[in-house]
Amino acid sequence: FWSVPVALLTLFRCATGESWNGIMHDLMDGGGCVPGEESGCETWAAVPYFLAYTLTSTFVTLNIVIAIILDNFSGERKSIVTDSHVDDFREAWAALDPDADHRICVLDMPRLVLAVPPPLGLQGLTGKAAKYPRTQVMRHIKGLSVRVYSASALVPHVAPAGPNRRDWVTYYDVLDGLMLAAFQQVHDMPHDSPHA
């Protein structure tokens, strides 16, 4: 600490954690003092000073690192599925689930998928120009990872599959399946290359 440049370099070294406690102990022991010429060269003030300096510099460094990480995560990225997409899905689901029991018949899945706009649904994508829109819709539904529940599996005494059997799907399973399909579709799309 004899000159300002050396003092700043020493404080930078302490801020990196490189032997700051060794420098603190040297100041406590009076290292650099000429015995007999100066009395009281050693000081216990080094302990609170270096502890406060080290804690402060460590917290500042940690906050800078956290700010950089958060800034990278909160960049100007657009989400594939937004709140309005989920609201559109919820409204289409409510039209098919008037009792609000969070399940619909599996046979209503094509109507649901056609009532929800992209990226979650196919509304507007299978117009009159499409040759087999129902086939496209069914292919899309079969590609979803949606669990189908059956009345015969939940109530053992119910007669097994018959013509009136109504299997169902749940709200959250279908929403998860549609979101997964939307993210997978974007992931599988070729990315624009700057050299193309």
CSV table of C-alpha atoms in Angstrom, one decimal:
chain,number,residue,atom,x,y,z
A,1,PHE,CA,0.0,0.0,0.0
A,2,TRP,CA,3.0,2.3,-0.5
A,3,SER,CA,1.6,3.8,-3.8
A,4,VAL,CA,-1.8,4.1,-5.4
A,5,PRO,CA,-1.0,1.8,-8.4
A,6,VAL,CA,0.4,-1.0,-6.1
A,7,ALA,CA,-2.5,-0.6,-3.7
A,8,LEU,CA,-5.1,-0.9,-6.6
A,9,LEU,CA,-3.3,-4.0,-7.9
A,10,THR,CA,-3.3,-5.5,-4.4
A,11,LEU,CA,-7.0,-4.8,-3.9
A,12,PHE,CA,-7.7,-6.4,-7.3
A,13,ARG,CA,-5.7,-9.4,-6.2
A,14,CYS,CA,-7.7,-9.6,-3.0
A,15,ALA,CA,-11.0,-9.2,-5.0
A,16,THR,CA,-10.1,-12.3,-7.0
A,17,GLY,CA,-9.6,-14.2,-3.8
A,18,GLU,CA,-5.9,-14.8,-4.4
A,19,SER,CA,-4.3,-15.0,-0.9
A,20,TRP,CA,-6.2,-12.1,0.5
A,21,ASN,CA,-5.9,-13.7,4.0
A,22,GLY,CA,-2.1,-13.8,3.6
A,23,ILE,CA,-2.0,-10.1,2.9
A,24,MET,CA,-4.3,-9.5,5.9
A,25,HIS,CA,-2.0,-11.5,8.2
A,26,ASP,CA,1.0,-9.6,6.9
A,27,LEU,CA,-0.6,-6.3,7.8
A,28,MET,CA,-1.6,-7.6,11.2
A,29,ASP,CA,2.0,-8.8,11.9
A,30,GLY,CA,3.5,-5.5,10.7
A,31,GLY,CA,5.3,-6.9,7.7
A,32,GLY,CA,7.4,-4.2,6.1
A,33,CYS,CA,7.9,-2.2,9.3
A,34,VAL,CA,11.4,-1.6,10.5
A,35,PRO,CA,11.7,-2.9,14.0
A,36,GLY,CA,12.6,-0.2,16.6
A,37,GLU,CA,11.9,2.8,14.2
A,38,GLU,CA,8.1,2.7,14.2
A,39,SER,CA,6.0,1.5,17.0
A,40,GLY,CA,2.5,0.2,16.4
A,41,CYS,CA,3.1,-0.7,12.8
A,42,GLU,CA,0.9,-3.7,13.1
A,43,THR,CA,-2.8,-3.2,13.3
A,44,TRP,CA,-5.9,-5.4,14.0
A,45,ALA,CA,-7.9,-3.0,11.8
A,46,ALA,CA,-6.8,-5.2,8.9
A,47,VAL,CA,-9.2,-8.0,9.9
A,48,PRO,CA,-12.5,-6.1,9.7
A,49,TYR,CA,-11.2,-4.1,6.6
A,50,PHE,CA,-10.3,-7.2,4.6
A,51,LEU,CA,-13.3,-9.2,5.7
A,52,ALA,CA,-15.6,-6.3,4.6
A,53,TYR,CA,-13.7,-5.7,1.4
A,54,THR,CA,-13.7,-9.4,0.5
A,55,LEU,CA,-17.4,-9.9,1.2
A,56,THR,CA,-18.3,-6.7,-0.7
A,57,SER,CA,-16.2,-7.6,-3.7
A,58,THR,CA,-17.4,-11.1,-3.8
A,59,PHE,CA,-21.1,-10.0,-3.7
A,60,VAL,CA,-20.5,-7.5,-6.4
A,61,THR,CA,-18.8,-10.1,-8.6
A,62,LEU,CA,-21.6,-12.6,-7.9
A,63,ASN,CA,-24.3,-10.1,-8.7
A,64,ILE,CA,-22.6,-9.2,-12.0
A,65,VAL,CA,-22.4,-12.9,-13.0
A,66,ILE,CA,-26.0,-13.4,-12.1
A,67,ALA,CA,-27.1,-10.3,-14.0
A,68,ILE,CA,-25.2,-11.6,-17.1
A,69,ILE,CA,-26.9,-15.0,-16.8
A,70,LEU,CA,-30.4,-13.5,-16.3
A,71,ASP,CA,-29.8,-11.2,-19.2
A,72,ASN,CA,-29.0,-14.1,-21.5
A,73,PHE,CA,-32.2,-16.0,-20.4
A,74,SER,CA,-34.4,-13.0,-20.8
A,75,GLY,CA,-33.3,-12.1,-24.3
A,76,GLU,CA,-35.5,-10.9,-27.0
A,77,ARG,CA,-36.7,-14.5,-27.8
A,78,LYS,CA,-40.3,-15.0,-28.9
A,79,SER,CA,-42.0,-18.0,-27.4
A,80,ILE,CA,-43.5,-20.5,-29.7
A,81,VAL,CA,-46.7,-20.9,-27.6
A,82,THR,CA,-48.0,-17.7,-25.9
A,83,ASP,CA,-50.7,-17.1,-23.4
A,84,SER,CA,-53.1,-16.2,-26.2
A,85,HIS,CA,-52.5,-19.6,-27.8
A,86,VAL,CA,-53.4,-21.3,-24.5
A,87,ASP,CA,-56.4,-19.1,-24.1
A,88,ASP,CA,-57.6,-20.1,-27.6
A,89,PHE,CA,-57.1,-23.8,-26.7
A,90,ARG,CA,-59.0,-23.2,-23.4
A,91,GLU,CA,-62.0,-21.6,-25.2
A,92,ALA,CA,-62.1,-24.4,-27.8
A,93,TRP,CA,-62.0,-27.0,-25.0
A,94,ALA,CA,-64.7,-25.2,-23.0
A,95,ALA,CA,-67.0,-25.5,-26.1
A,96,LEU,CA,-66.5,-29.3,-26.0
A,97,ASP,CA,-66.6,-29.7,-22.2
A,98,PRO,CA,-69.7,-27.8,-21.0
A,99,ASP,CA,-69.6,-29.6,-17.7
A,100,ALA,CA,-66.0,-28.4,-17.0
A,101,ASP,CA,-64.9,-31.8,-15.8
A,102,HIS,CA,-61.6,-31.4,-17.7
A,103,ARG,CA,-62.2,-34.3,-20.0
A,104,ILE,CA,-63.7,-34.8,-23.5
A,105,CYS,CA,-64.5,-37.8,-25.6
A,106,VAL,CA,-61.6,-39.0,-27.7
A,107,LEU,CA,-63.9,-38.8,-30.7
A,108,ASP,CA,-64.1,-35.0,-30.2
A,109,MET,CA,-60.3,-34.6,-30.7
A,110,PRO,CA,-60.6,-33.8,-34.4
A,111,ARG,CA,-63.1,-31.0,-33.7
A,112,LEU,CA,-60.8,-29.6,-31.0
A,113,VAL,CA,-57.7,-29.6,-33.1
A,114,LEU,CA,-59.6,-28.0,-36.0
A,115,ALA,CA,-61.0,-25.3,-33.6
A,116,VAL,CA,-57.6,-24.2,-32.2
A,117,PRO,CA,-55.3,-22.0,-34.4
A,118,PRO,CA,-51.6,-22.8,-34.9
A,119,PRO,CA,-49.2,-23.5,-33.3
A,120,LEU,CA,-51.4,-25.7,-31.1
A,121,GLY,CA,-54.1,-26.7,-33.6
A,122,LEU,CA,-54.8,-26.9,-37.3
A,123,GLN,CA,-57.5,-24.2,-37.7
A,124,GLY,CA,-57.2,-22.7,-41.1
A,125,LEU,CA,-54.5,-25.2,-42.3
A,126,THR,CA,-56.9,-27.8,-43.7
A,127,GLY,CA,-59.1,-25.8,-45.9
A,128,LYS,CA,-61.1,-26.8,-49.0
A,129,ALA,CA,-58.0,-27.0,-51.1
A,130,ALA,CA,-56.7,-30.0,-49.0
A,131,LYS,CA,-57.5,-33.3,-50.6
A,132,TYR,CA,-57.9,-35.4,-47.4
A,133,PRO,CA,-58.2,-32.9,-44.5
A,134,ARG,CA,-59.6,-35.6,-42.2
A,135,THR,CA,-56.7,-37.8,-42.9
A,136,GLN,CA,-54.3,-35.0,-42.1
A,137,VAL,CA,-56.1,-34.2,-38.9
A,138,MET,CA,-56.1,-37.9,-37.8
A,139,ARG,CA,-52.4,-38.2,-38.6
A,140,HIS,CA,-51.7,-35.2,-36.5
A,141,ILE,CA,-53.7,-36.5,-33.6
A,142,LYS,CA,-52.1,-39.9,-33.7
A,143,GLY,CA,-48.7,-38.2,-33.5
A,144,LEU,CA,-49.6,-36.6,-30.2
A,145,SER,CA,-48.4,-38.1,-26.9
A,146,VAL,CA,-51.8,-38.1,-25.3
A,147,ARG,CA,-53.0,-40.7,-22.9
A,148,VAL,CA,-56.5,-42.1,-23.6
A,149,TYR,CA,-58.6,-43.1,-20.6
A,150,SER,CA,-61.2,-45.8,-20.8
A,151,ALA,CA,-64.3,-46.4,-18.6
A,152,SER,CA,-63.6,-50.1,-18.6
A,153,ALA,CA,-60.1,-49.6,-17.2
A,154,LEU,CA,-61.4,-47.4,-14.3
A,155,VAL,CA,-64.5,-49.4,-13.4
A,156,PRO,CA,-63.8,-53.2,-13.6
A,157,HIS,CA,-67.4,-54.3,-13.6
A,158,VAL,CA,-68.3,-52.3,-16.7
A,159,ALA,CA,-68.6,-54.5,-19.8
A,160,PRO,CA,-65.6,-54.3,-22.1
A,161,ALA,CA,-65.5,-52.5,-25.4
A,162,GLY,CA,-68.8,-52.1,-27.1
A,163,PRO,CA,-70.2,-49.8,-29.7
A,164,ASN,CA,-71.1,-47.2,-27.1
A,165,ARG,CA,-67.8,-47.2,-25.3
A,166,ARG,CA,-66.5,-43.6,-24.8
A,167,ASP,CA,-62.9,-43.2,-24.1
A,168,TRP,CA,-61.7,-39.8,-23.1
A,169,VAL,CA,-58.7,-37.5,-22.9
A,170,THR,CA,-58.0,-34.9,-20.2
A,171,TYR,CA,-57.4,-31.2,-20.6
A,172,TYR,CA,-53.8,-31.2,-19.4
A,173,ASP,CA,-52.8,-34.3,-21.3
A,174,VAL,CA,-54.0,-32.8,-24.6
A,175,LEU,CA,-52.5,-29.4,-23.9
A,176,ASP,CA,-49.2,-31.0,-23.0
A,177,GLY,CA,-49.3,-33.1,-26.2
A,178,LEU,CA,-50.1,-30.2,-28.4
A,179,MET,CA,-47.4,-28.0,-26.9
A,180,LEU,CA,-44.9,-30.8,-27.3
A,181,ALA,CA,-45.9,-31.2,-30.9
A,182,ALA,CA,-45.5,-27.5,-31.5
A,183,PHE,CA,-42.1,-27.4,-30.0
A,184,GLN,CA,-41.0,-30.5,-31.8
A,185,GLN,CA,-42.3,-29.0,-35.1
A,186,VAL,CA,-40.2,-25.9,-34.6
A,187,HIS,CA,-37.2,-28.0,-33.5
A,188,ASP,CA,-37.4,-30.2,-36.7
A,189,MET,CA,-37.7,-27.2,-39.0
A,190,PRO,CA,-34.4,-26.3,-40.9
A,191,HIS,CA,-32.9,-23.2,-39.5
A,192,ASP,CA,-31.9,-20.4,-41.9
A,193,SER,CA,-28.2,-20.3,-42.4
A,194,PRO,CA,-26.4,-17.0,-42.9
A,195,HIS,CA,-24.5,-18.5,-45.9
A,196,ALA,CA,-27.6,-19.8,-47.7
